[in-house]
Amino acid sequence: MEKKKFYITTPIYYPSDKLHIGHTYCTVATDVLARYHRLLGEDVMFLTGTDEHGQKIGDIAAAAGVTPQEFVDRIVEGPRGIKDLWKLMNISNDRFIRTTDGYHVQSVQRIFKRMHDNGDIYKGTYKGKYCKPCESFWTESQLVDGKCPDCGREVQDAEEEAYFFRLSKYAGKIRDLLENTDFLEPRSRVHEMVRNFIDPGLEDLCVSRTSFSWGVPVDFDPGHVVYVWVDALSNYITALGYENDRYDDYEKGWWPGVNIVGKEIVRFHSIIWPAMLMSLGEPVPKKCFGHGWLLLDGGKMSKSKGNVVDPYILAEQFGVDALRFFLMRTFPFGSDGNFSNELLIQTINTDLANDLGNLVSRTTAMVGKYFGGALPAGCGTWAEEVPFDKELKDLAGSLRDRYAAEMDCFAPHKALEEIFKVIQRANKYIDENTPWTLAKDMEQNGPRLAHVLYNLLEAARICGVLLVPFMPESMDKLFAQTGAGESARTWESAARWGGLSETAAVAKGENLFPRVDMGKALEELEAAVEAARQAESGVELEPQLTEKVDFDTFCKSDFRVVKVKSCEAVKKSEKLLKFILDDGTGTDRQILSGIHKWYEPEDLVGKTLVAIVNLPPRKMMGHESNGMLISAVHKEKGEEVLHLLMVDDAIPAGAKLC
Ligand code: MSP
């Protein structure tokens, strides 16, 4: 029988900047859903990609002195770029689309032409407000306090010849789609869309620009490029081969698919996108799910606010699976949530180290200790039913259906809640049965102990199967430790208590999730963030010396404030400058310093500097130097940079530094 097809997408990301934990949240969530559908046995196509056109990218590239193509190539394909991040996060996308891919460009041109030919795109004059960072046009009435309603930034007046899409024509159909179907979820987003955009009246949408060129050219009208949202939204079908020869999956039943998007782009996905598809005579998506934002200190993360959280650093410090799990466990998928490092560490310690990790390590350790790593045949059944055996079996045995119900309505956080009820019940079951007491008399209690341990392995296995979409690598380890073979890892086996072979080889392996020391981890994180910041700015600092000097030795160094009376380059030397300094003693002091590379002598006259004045005199190029001027040095992009230490001119010459 042919497998059911399931097509799911993330938004395609702007490669204007590094991706942060908010973007990672969106992609991990979609990956979890894709993996869930694979676990169900469906034929899954998971698409992600990058949205590379538009004025903003053109401007940033120009500022960086590279072509837009070079710029996006670096951010998408380069080291620690977008593709690298998804690889690190174990994202299982089947396809990656770049809107600069030739086949996509060709499809967009054809899509634009089809909508033009059927009368839904016409030429007019655009007058309005444009938000450059969001690449969105707004009418006066849509602005909030005169600013962009999405990001709150300034908008500009804009007027130019442009093509328009007859969005207004589709208002009735879109209202119907939103109000009378379950196309858009959560439902709260439906009310938002209807109230803010449909009720006030849908206006036609400007869909071409002439003021910049970094975009898909309108092939029948040179000078116009396609408005980025028409270009970007089309990716969901061009990646299947719609209007191109690169793929032929569009006709094969993948479309319509499920679009997972962040809340600020629900408007584009639930109004403009279905209207475009209606105009093309194609089916609208099965679902648009608008998830919430991860906030930091209550606000949205953005590079310009300097509050982005780097997923590379978190994944490297805590492990990819722990990070994936935290994102899905902590924040209800449809709502906003406040990110914090403390919350991440707490979640790892409570759920992963204490609850799940402990269950697996205690159980596998006991199978090793009391049964040499394999339980005896027959341990799966127990004649006299004990109430807590039944409770555990019933709860774990029925988990799969409760889990599926939550996953099917895009509530991975609730599916995890169900799993953790079973894990907690299993840990309680250990305390109820006190295996270590049973083990004191193996002859009498051995069979009962084996049954208890089998039940624990079974509960852990079932939870493991259902956790695969969230933490694929760690669950492979869990299966290896609990002895769950291929047939005990399937979706079917998760609803079957007793799926684990009674005599499976159990091996206590490495701790699945080590406990994290909060204080130490926070300090390490801070250092990692600082190192990344320096690496990004190209600044390298000398490592601090660990060798200590005693205080008395330090106090012997005599640092004084000095004023530059004159300064000149030393003849025949490229580096040396000769300073005559007022050091407060009434006698001029001469110091030579090799800093000509960074300073011109005339710029230093009159400056107030710091010198160490009790070094023994030294001859340099035939001139005596009595001391040394103090500077700060670091490296930037491999080059040494020096700054003379300059202090407030109000400090008199000769003042001692202590
Ligand atoms: N390029 C458009 C999407 C076009 S889809 C046809 C875009 N790109 S984006 O890079 O700015 O955002 C991509 C996704 O990341 C969006 O769904 C957005 O909501 C999500 N997130 C960005 N910051 C986020 C948080 N802080 N929290 C959660 N998701 C966030 O929009």
PDB file of C-alpha atoms in Angstrom, residues 172-350:
ATOM      1  CA  GLY A 172     -14.664  36.819   0.799  1.00  0.00           C
ATOM      2  CA  LYS A 173     -12.949  33.527   0.066  1.00  0.00           C
ATOM      3  CA  ILE A 174     -10.169  34.239   2.551  1.00  0.00           C
ATOM      4  CA  ARG A 175     -12.658  35.154   5.251  1.00  0.00           C
ATOM      5  CA  ASP A 176     -14.437  31.905   4.594  1.00  0.00           C
ATOM      6  CA  LEU A 177     -11.187  29.947   4.727  1.00  0.00           C
ATOM      7  CA  LEU A 178     -10.246  31.550   8.022  1.00  0.00           C
ATOM      8  CA  GLU A 179     -13.599  31.459   9.739  1.00  0.00           C
ATOM      9  CA  ASN A 180     -15.135  28.268   8.441  1.00  0.00           C
ATOM     10  CA  THR A 181     -12.252  25.832   8.171  1.00  0.00           C
ATOM     11  CA  ASP A 182      -9.449  24.781  10.487  1.00  0.00           C
ATOM     12  CA  PHE A 183      -6.816  26.033   8.030  1.00  0.00           C
ATOM     13  CA  LEU A 184      -5.283  28.523  10.481  1.00  0.00           C
ATOM     14  CA  GLU A 185      -4.313  27.611  14.029  1.00  0.00           C
ATOM     15  CA  PRO A 186      -4.250  28.413  16.871  1.00  0.00           C
ATOM     16  CA  ARG A 187      -7.758  29.860  16.638  1.00  0.00           C
ATOM     17  CA  SER A 188      -6.688  33.072  18.382  1.00  0.00           C
ATOM     18  CA  ARG A 189      -4.708  33.925  15.240  1.00  0.00           C
ATOM     19  CA  VAL A 190      -7.919  33.675  13.174  1.00  0.00           C
ATOM     20  CA  HIS A 191      -9.562  36.420  15.204  1.00  0.00           C
ATOM     21  CA  GLU A 192      -6.438  38.541  14.901  1.00  0.00           C
ATOM     22  CA  MET A 193      -6.347  38.226  11.102  1.00  0.00           C
ATOM     23  CA  VAL A 194     -10.044  38.844  10.618  1.00  0.00           C
ATOM     24  CA  ARG A 195     -10.174  41.820  12.970  1.00  0.00           C
ATOM     25  CA  ASN A 196      -6.966  43.489  11.782  1.00  0.00           C
ATOM     26  CA  PHE A 197      -6.981  42.799   8.062  1.00  0.00           C
ATOM     27  CA  ILE A 198     -10.225  41.373   6.708  1.00  0.00           C
ATOM     28  CA  ASP A 199     -12.769  43.493   8.596  1.00  0.00           C
ATOM     29  CA  PRO A 200     -11.125  46.841   7.666  1.00  0.00           C
ATOM     30  CA  GLY A 201     -11.230  45.695   3.981  1.00  0.00           C
ATOM     31  CA  LEU A 202      -8.451  43.934   2.099  1.00  0.00           C
ATOM     32  CA  GLU A 203      -6.573  46.254  -0.215  1.00  0.00           C
ATOM     33  CA  ASP A 204      -4.763  45.208  -3.366  1.00  0.00           C
ATOM     34  CA  LEU A 205      -1.138  44.414  -2.764  1.00  0.00           C
ATOM     35  CA  CYS A 206       1.847  46.038  -4.411  1.00  0.00           C
ATOM     36  CA  VAL A 207       3.849  43.143  -5.860  1.00  0.00           C
ATOM     37  CA  SER A 208       6.706  44.699  -7.800  1.00  0.00           C
ATOM     38  CA  ARG A 209       9.406  47.285  -7.172  1.00  0.00           C
ATOM     39  CA  THR A 210      11.540  49.408  -9.428  1.00  0.00           C
ATOM     40  CA  SER A 211      13.722  51.049  -6.790  1.00  0.00           C
ATOM     41  CA  PHE A 212      16.076  48.137  -6.292  1.00  0.00           C
ATOM     42  CA  SER A 213      17.317  45.276  -8.396  1.00  0.00           C
ATOM     43  CA  TRP A 214      18.226  42.455  -6.002  1.00  0.00           C
ATOM     44  CA  GLY A 215      15.236  40.277  -6.715  1.00  0.00           C
ATOM     45  CA  VAL A 216      13.520  38.161  -9.353  1.00  0.00           C
ATOM     46  CA  PRO A 217      13.131  40.319 -12.502  1.00  0.00           C
ATOM     47  CA  VAL A 218       9.651  40.573 -14.010  1.00  0.00           C
ATOM     48  CA  ASP A 219      10.635  39.096 -17.356  1.00  0.00           C
ATOM     49  CA  PHE A 220       7.948  40.834 -19.413  1.00  0.00           C
ATOM     50  CA  ASP A 221       8.680  44.291 -17.926  1.00  0.00           C
ATOM     51  CA  PRO A 222      12.396  44.939 -17.340  1.00  0.00           C
ATOM     52  CA  GLY A 223      13.105  47.273 -14.438  1.00  0.00           C
ATOM     53  CA  HIS A 224      10.528  45.664 -12.168  1.00  0.00           C
ATOM     54  CA  VAL A 225      11.512  43.037  -9.651  1.00  0.00           C
ATOM     55  CA  VAL A 226       8.994  40.800  -7.913  1.00  0.00           C
ATOM     56  CA  TYR A 227       8.009  41.898  -4.411  1.00  0.00           C
ATOM     57  CA  VAL A 228       9.822  39.646  -1.967  1.00  0.00           C
ATOM     58  CA  TRP A 229       6.758  38.060  -0.386  1.00  0.00           C
ATOM     59  CA  VAL A 230       5.445  36.758  -3.725  1.00  0.00           C
ATOM     60  CA  ASP A 231       8.929  35.411  -4.417  1.00  0.00           C
ATOM     61  CA  ALA A 232       9.314  33.950  -0.914  1.00  0.00           C
ATOM     62  CA  LEU A 233       5.867  32.383  -0.474  1.00  0.00           C
ATOM     63  CA  SER A 234       6.132  30.633  -3.826  1.00  0.00           C
ATOM     64  CA  ASN A 235       9.027  28.569  -2.464  1.00  0.00           C
ATOM     65  CA  TYR A 236       6.638  26.091  -0.874  1.00  0.00           C
ATOM     66  CA  ILE A 237       5.515  24.905  -4.296  1.00  0.00           C
ATOM     67  CA  THR A 238       8.532  25.682  -6.466  1.00  0.00           C
ATOM     68  CA  ALA A 239      10.561  23.354  -4.214  1.00  0.00           C
ATOM     69  CA  LEU A 240       8.188  20.582  -5.311  1.00  0.00           C
ATOM     70  CA  GLY A 241       8.694  21.399  -8.975  1.00  0.00           C
ATOM     71  CA  TYR A 242       5.790  23.782  -9.611  1.00  0.00           C
ATOM     72  CA  GLU A 243       6.521  25.527 -12.937  1.00  0.00           C
ATOM     73  CA  ASN A 244      10.037  24.099 -13.164  1.00  0.00           C
ATOM     74  CA  ASP A 245      11.820  20.975 -14.320  1.00  0.00           C
ATOM     75  CA  ARG A 246      14.090  20.583 -11.343  1.00  0.00           C
ATOM     76  CA  TYR A 247      11.579  18.470  -9.369  1.00  0.00           C
ATOM     77  CA  ASP A 248       8.400  16.652 -10.283  1.00  0.00           C
ATOM     78  CA  ASP A 249       6.828  16.175  -6.885  1.00  0.00           C
ATOM     79  CA  TYR A 250       4.070  18.757  -7.149  1.00  0.00           C
ATOM     80  CA  GLU A 251       1.947  16.436  -9.239  1.00  0.00           C
ATOM     81  CA  LYS A 252       2.694  13.494  -7.013  1.00  0.00           C
ATOM     82  CA  GLY A 253       0.415  14.339  -4.153  1.00  0.00           C
ATOM     83  CA  TRP A 254       2.692  16.290  -1.812  1.00  0.00           C
ATOM     84  CA  TRP A 255       0.730  19.474  -2.089  1.00  0.00           C
ATOM     85  CA  PRO A 256      -1.163  20.785  -0.138  1.00  0.00           C
ATOM     86  CA  GLY A 257       1.239  20.811   2.784  1.00  0.00           C
ATOM     87  CA  VAL A 258       1.536  22.234   6.279  1.00  0.00           C
ATOM     88  CA  ASN A 259       3.197  25.636   6.746  1.00  0.00           C
ATOM     89  CA  ILE A 260       4.677  26.262  10.193  1.00  0.00           C
ATOM     90  CA  VAL A 261       5.374  29.969  10.708  1.00  0.00           C
ATOM     91  CA  GLY A 262       6.069  32.535  13.422  1.00  0.00           C
ATOM     92  CA  LYS A 263       3.211  34.757  14.527  1.00  0.00           C
ATOM     93  CA  GLU A 264       4.437  37.948  12.808  1.00  0.00           C
ATOM     94  CA  ILE A 265       4.263  36.325   9.380  1.00  0.00           C
ATOM     95  CA  VAL A 266       0.865  34.676   9.823  1.00  0.00           C
ATOM     96  CA  ARG A 267      -0.669  37.546   7.857  1.00  0.00           C
ATOM     97  CA  PHE A 268       1.393  36.714   4.783  1.00  0.00           C
ATOM     98  CA  HIS A 269       0.747  32.993   5.101  1.00  0.00           C
ATOM     99  CA  SER A 270      -2.934  33.044   5.896  1.00  0.00           C
ATOM    100  CA  ILE A 271      -4.094  35.863   3.609  1.00  0.00           C
ATOM    101  CA  ILE A 272      -1.671  36.603   0.789  1.00  0.00           C
ATOM    102  CA  TRP A 273      -0.458  33.048   0.229  1.00  0.00           C
ATOM    103  CA  PRO A 274      -3.872  31.386  -0.052  1.00  0.00           C
ATOM    104  CA  ALA A 275      -5.046  34.250  -2.273  1.00  0.00           C
ATOM    105  CA  MET A 276      -2.067  33.689  -4.594  1.00  0.00           C
ATOM    106  CA  LEU A 277      -2.877  29.986  -4.748  1.00  0.00           C
ATOM    107  CA  MET A 278      -6.540  30.742  -5.442  1.00  0.00           C
ATOM    108  CA  SER A 279      -5.468  32.999  -8.277  1.00  0.00           C
ATOM    109  CA  LEU A 280      -3.285  30.206  -9.680  1.00  0.00           C
ATOM    110  CA  GLY A 281      -6.160  27.747  -9.325  1.00  0.00           C
ATOM    111  CA  GLU A 282      -4.136  25.614  -6.895  1.00  0.00           C
ATOM    112  CA  PRO A 283      -5.230  24.163  -3.556  1.00  0.00           C
ATOM    113  CA  VAL A 284      -4.510  26.190  -0.415  1.00  0.00           C
ATOM    114  CA  PRO A 285      -2.280  24.666   2.296  1.00  0.00           C
ATOM    115  CA  LYS A 286      -3.755  22.035   4.564  1.00  0.00           C
ATOM    116  CA  LYS A 287      -2.692  24.035   7.556  1.00  0.00           C
ATOM    117  CA  CYS A 288      -0.939  27.186   8.642  1.00  0.00           C
ATOM    118  CA  PHE A 289       0.226  27.035  12.237  1.00  0.00           C
ATOM    119  CA  GLY A 290       1.397  30.316  13.786  1.00  0.00           C
ATOM    120  CA  HIS A 291       3.708  29.679  16.717  1.00  0.00           C
ATOM    121  CA  GLY A 292       4.734  32.220  19.337  1.00  0.00           C
ATOM    122  CA  TRP A 293       8.038  33.973  19.904  1.00  0.00           C
ATOM    123  CA  LEU A 294      10.846  33.185  22.269  1.00  0.00           C
ATOM    124  CA  LEU A 295      11.392  36.369  24.188  1.00  0.00           C
ATOM    125  CA  LEU A 296      14.366  37.556  26.143  1.00  0.00           C
ATOM    126  CA  ASP A 297      13.575  39.691  29.173  1.00  0.00           C
ATOM    127  CA  GLY A 298      10.065  40.053  27.820  1.00  0.00           C
ATOM    128  CA  GLY A 299      11.136  41.464  24.423  1.00  0.00           C
ATOM    129  CA  LYS A 300      11.810  40.060  20.961  1.00  0.00           C
ATOM    130  CA  MET A 301      15.381  39.036  20.251  1.00  0.00           C
ATOM    131  CA  SER A 302      17.088  41.054  17.590  1.00  0.00           C
ATOM    132  CA  LYS A 303      20.638  41.754  16.599  1.00  0.00           C
ATOM    133  CA  SER A 304      20.008  45.491  16.723  1.00  0.00           C
ATOM    134  CA  LYS A 305      18.924  45.205  20.364  1.00  0.00           C
ATOM    135  CA  GLY A 306      22.041  43.120  21.044  1.00  0.00           C
ATOM    136  CA  ASN A 307      20.037  40.466  22.867  1.00  0.00           C
ATOM    137  CA  VAL A 308      20.245  37.463  20.594  1.00  0.00           C
ATOM    138  CA  VAL A 309      20.979  34.057  22.057  1.00  0.00           C
ATOM    139  CA  ASP A 310      23.431  31.989  20.025  1.00  0.00           C
ATOM    140  CA  PRO A 311      22.223  28.409  19.453  1.00  0.00           C
ATOM    141  CA  TYR A 312      25.766  27.244  18.606  1.00  0.00           C
ATOM    142  CA  ILE A 313      26.977  28.140  22.066  1.00  0.00           C
ATOM    143  CA  LEU A 314      24.040  26.456  23.820  1.00  0.00           C
ATOM    144  CA  ALA A 315      24.233  23.290  21.730  1.00  0.00           C
ATOM    145  CA  GLU A 316      27.968  23.033  22.216  1.00  0.00           C
ATOM    146  CA  GLN A 317      27.687  23.493  25.957  1.00  0.00           C
ATOM    147  CA  PHE A 318      24.600  21.419  26.775  1.00  0.00           C
ATOM    148  CA  GLY A 319      24.252  19.053  23.828  1.00  0.00           C
ATOM    149  CA  VAL A 320      21.957  19.222  20.819  1.00  0.00           C
ATOM    150  CA  ASP A 321      19.287  16.882  22.188  1.00  0.00           C
ATOM    151  CA  ALA A 322      19.058  18.663  25.520  1.00  0.00           C
ATOM    152  CA  LEU A 323      18.560  21.951  23.687  1.00  0.00           C
ATOM    153  CA  ARG A 324      15.961  20.513  21.310  1.00  0.00           C
ATOM    154  CA  PHE A 325      14.119  19.003  24.233  1.00  0.00           C
ATOM    155  CA  PHE A 326      14.183  22.188  26.275  1.00  0.00           C
ATOM    156  CA  LEU A 327      12.712  24.236  23.423  1.00  0.00           C
ATOM    157  CA  MET A 328       9.828  21.851  22.957  1.00  0.00           C
ATOM    158  CA  ARG A 329       9.175  21.042  26.615  1.00  0.00           C
ATOM    159  CA  THR A 330       9.191  24.531  28.057  1.00  0.00           C
ATOM    160  CA  PHE A 331       7.257  26.755  25.693  1.00  0.00           C
ATOM    161  CA  PRO A 332       3.658  26.039  24.653  1.00  0.00           C
ATOM    162  CA  PHE A 333       3.958  26.000  20.882  1.00  0.00           C
ATOM    163  CA  GLY A 334       1.259  28.534  20.073  1.00  0.00           C
ATOM    164  CA  SER A 335       2.280  31.139  22.679  1.00  0.00           C
ATOM    165  CA  ASP A 336       5.223  33.373  23.499  1.00  0.00           C
ATOM    166  CA  GLY A 337       7.732  32.218  26.089  1.00  0.00           C
ATOM    167  CA  ASN A 338      10.576  33.796  28.017  1.00  0.00           C
ATOM    168  CA  PHE A 339      13.950  32.237  27.333  1.00  0.00           C
ATOM    169  CA  SER A 340      16.585  32.077  30.051  1.00  0.00           C
ATOM    170  CA  ASN A 341      19.756  30.078  30.573  1.00  0.00           C
ATOM    171  CA  GLU A 342      18.633  29.258  34.112  1.00  0.00           C
ATOM    172  CA  LEU A 343      15.416  27.740  32.811  1.00  0.00           C
ATOM    173  CA  LEU A 344      17.363  25.673  30.305  1.00  0.00           C
ATOM    174  CA  ILE A 345      19.668  24.283  32.988  1.00  0.00           C
ATOM    175  CA  GLN A 346      16.760  23.616  35.354  1.00  0.00           C
ATOM    176  CA  THR A 347      14.894  21.694  32.655  1.00  0.00           C
ATOM    177  CA  ILE A 348      17.950  19.593  31.853  1.00  0.00           C
ATOM    178  CA  ASN A 349      18.470  18.785  35.520  1.00  0.00           C
ATOM    179  CA  THR A 350      14.861  18.077  36.435  1.00  0.00           C
TER     180      THR A 350
END
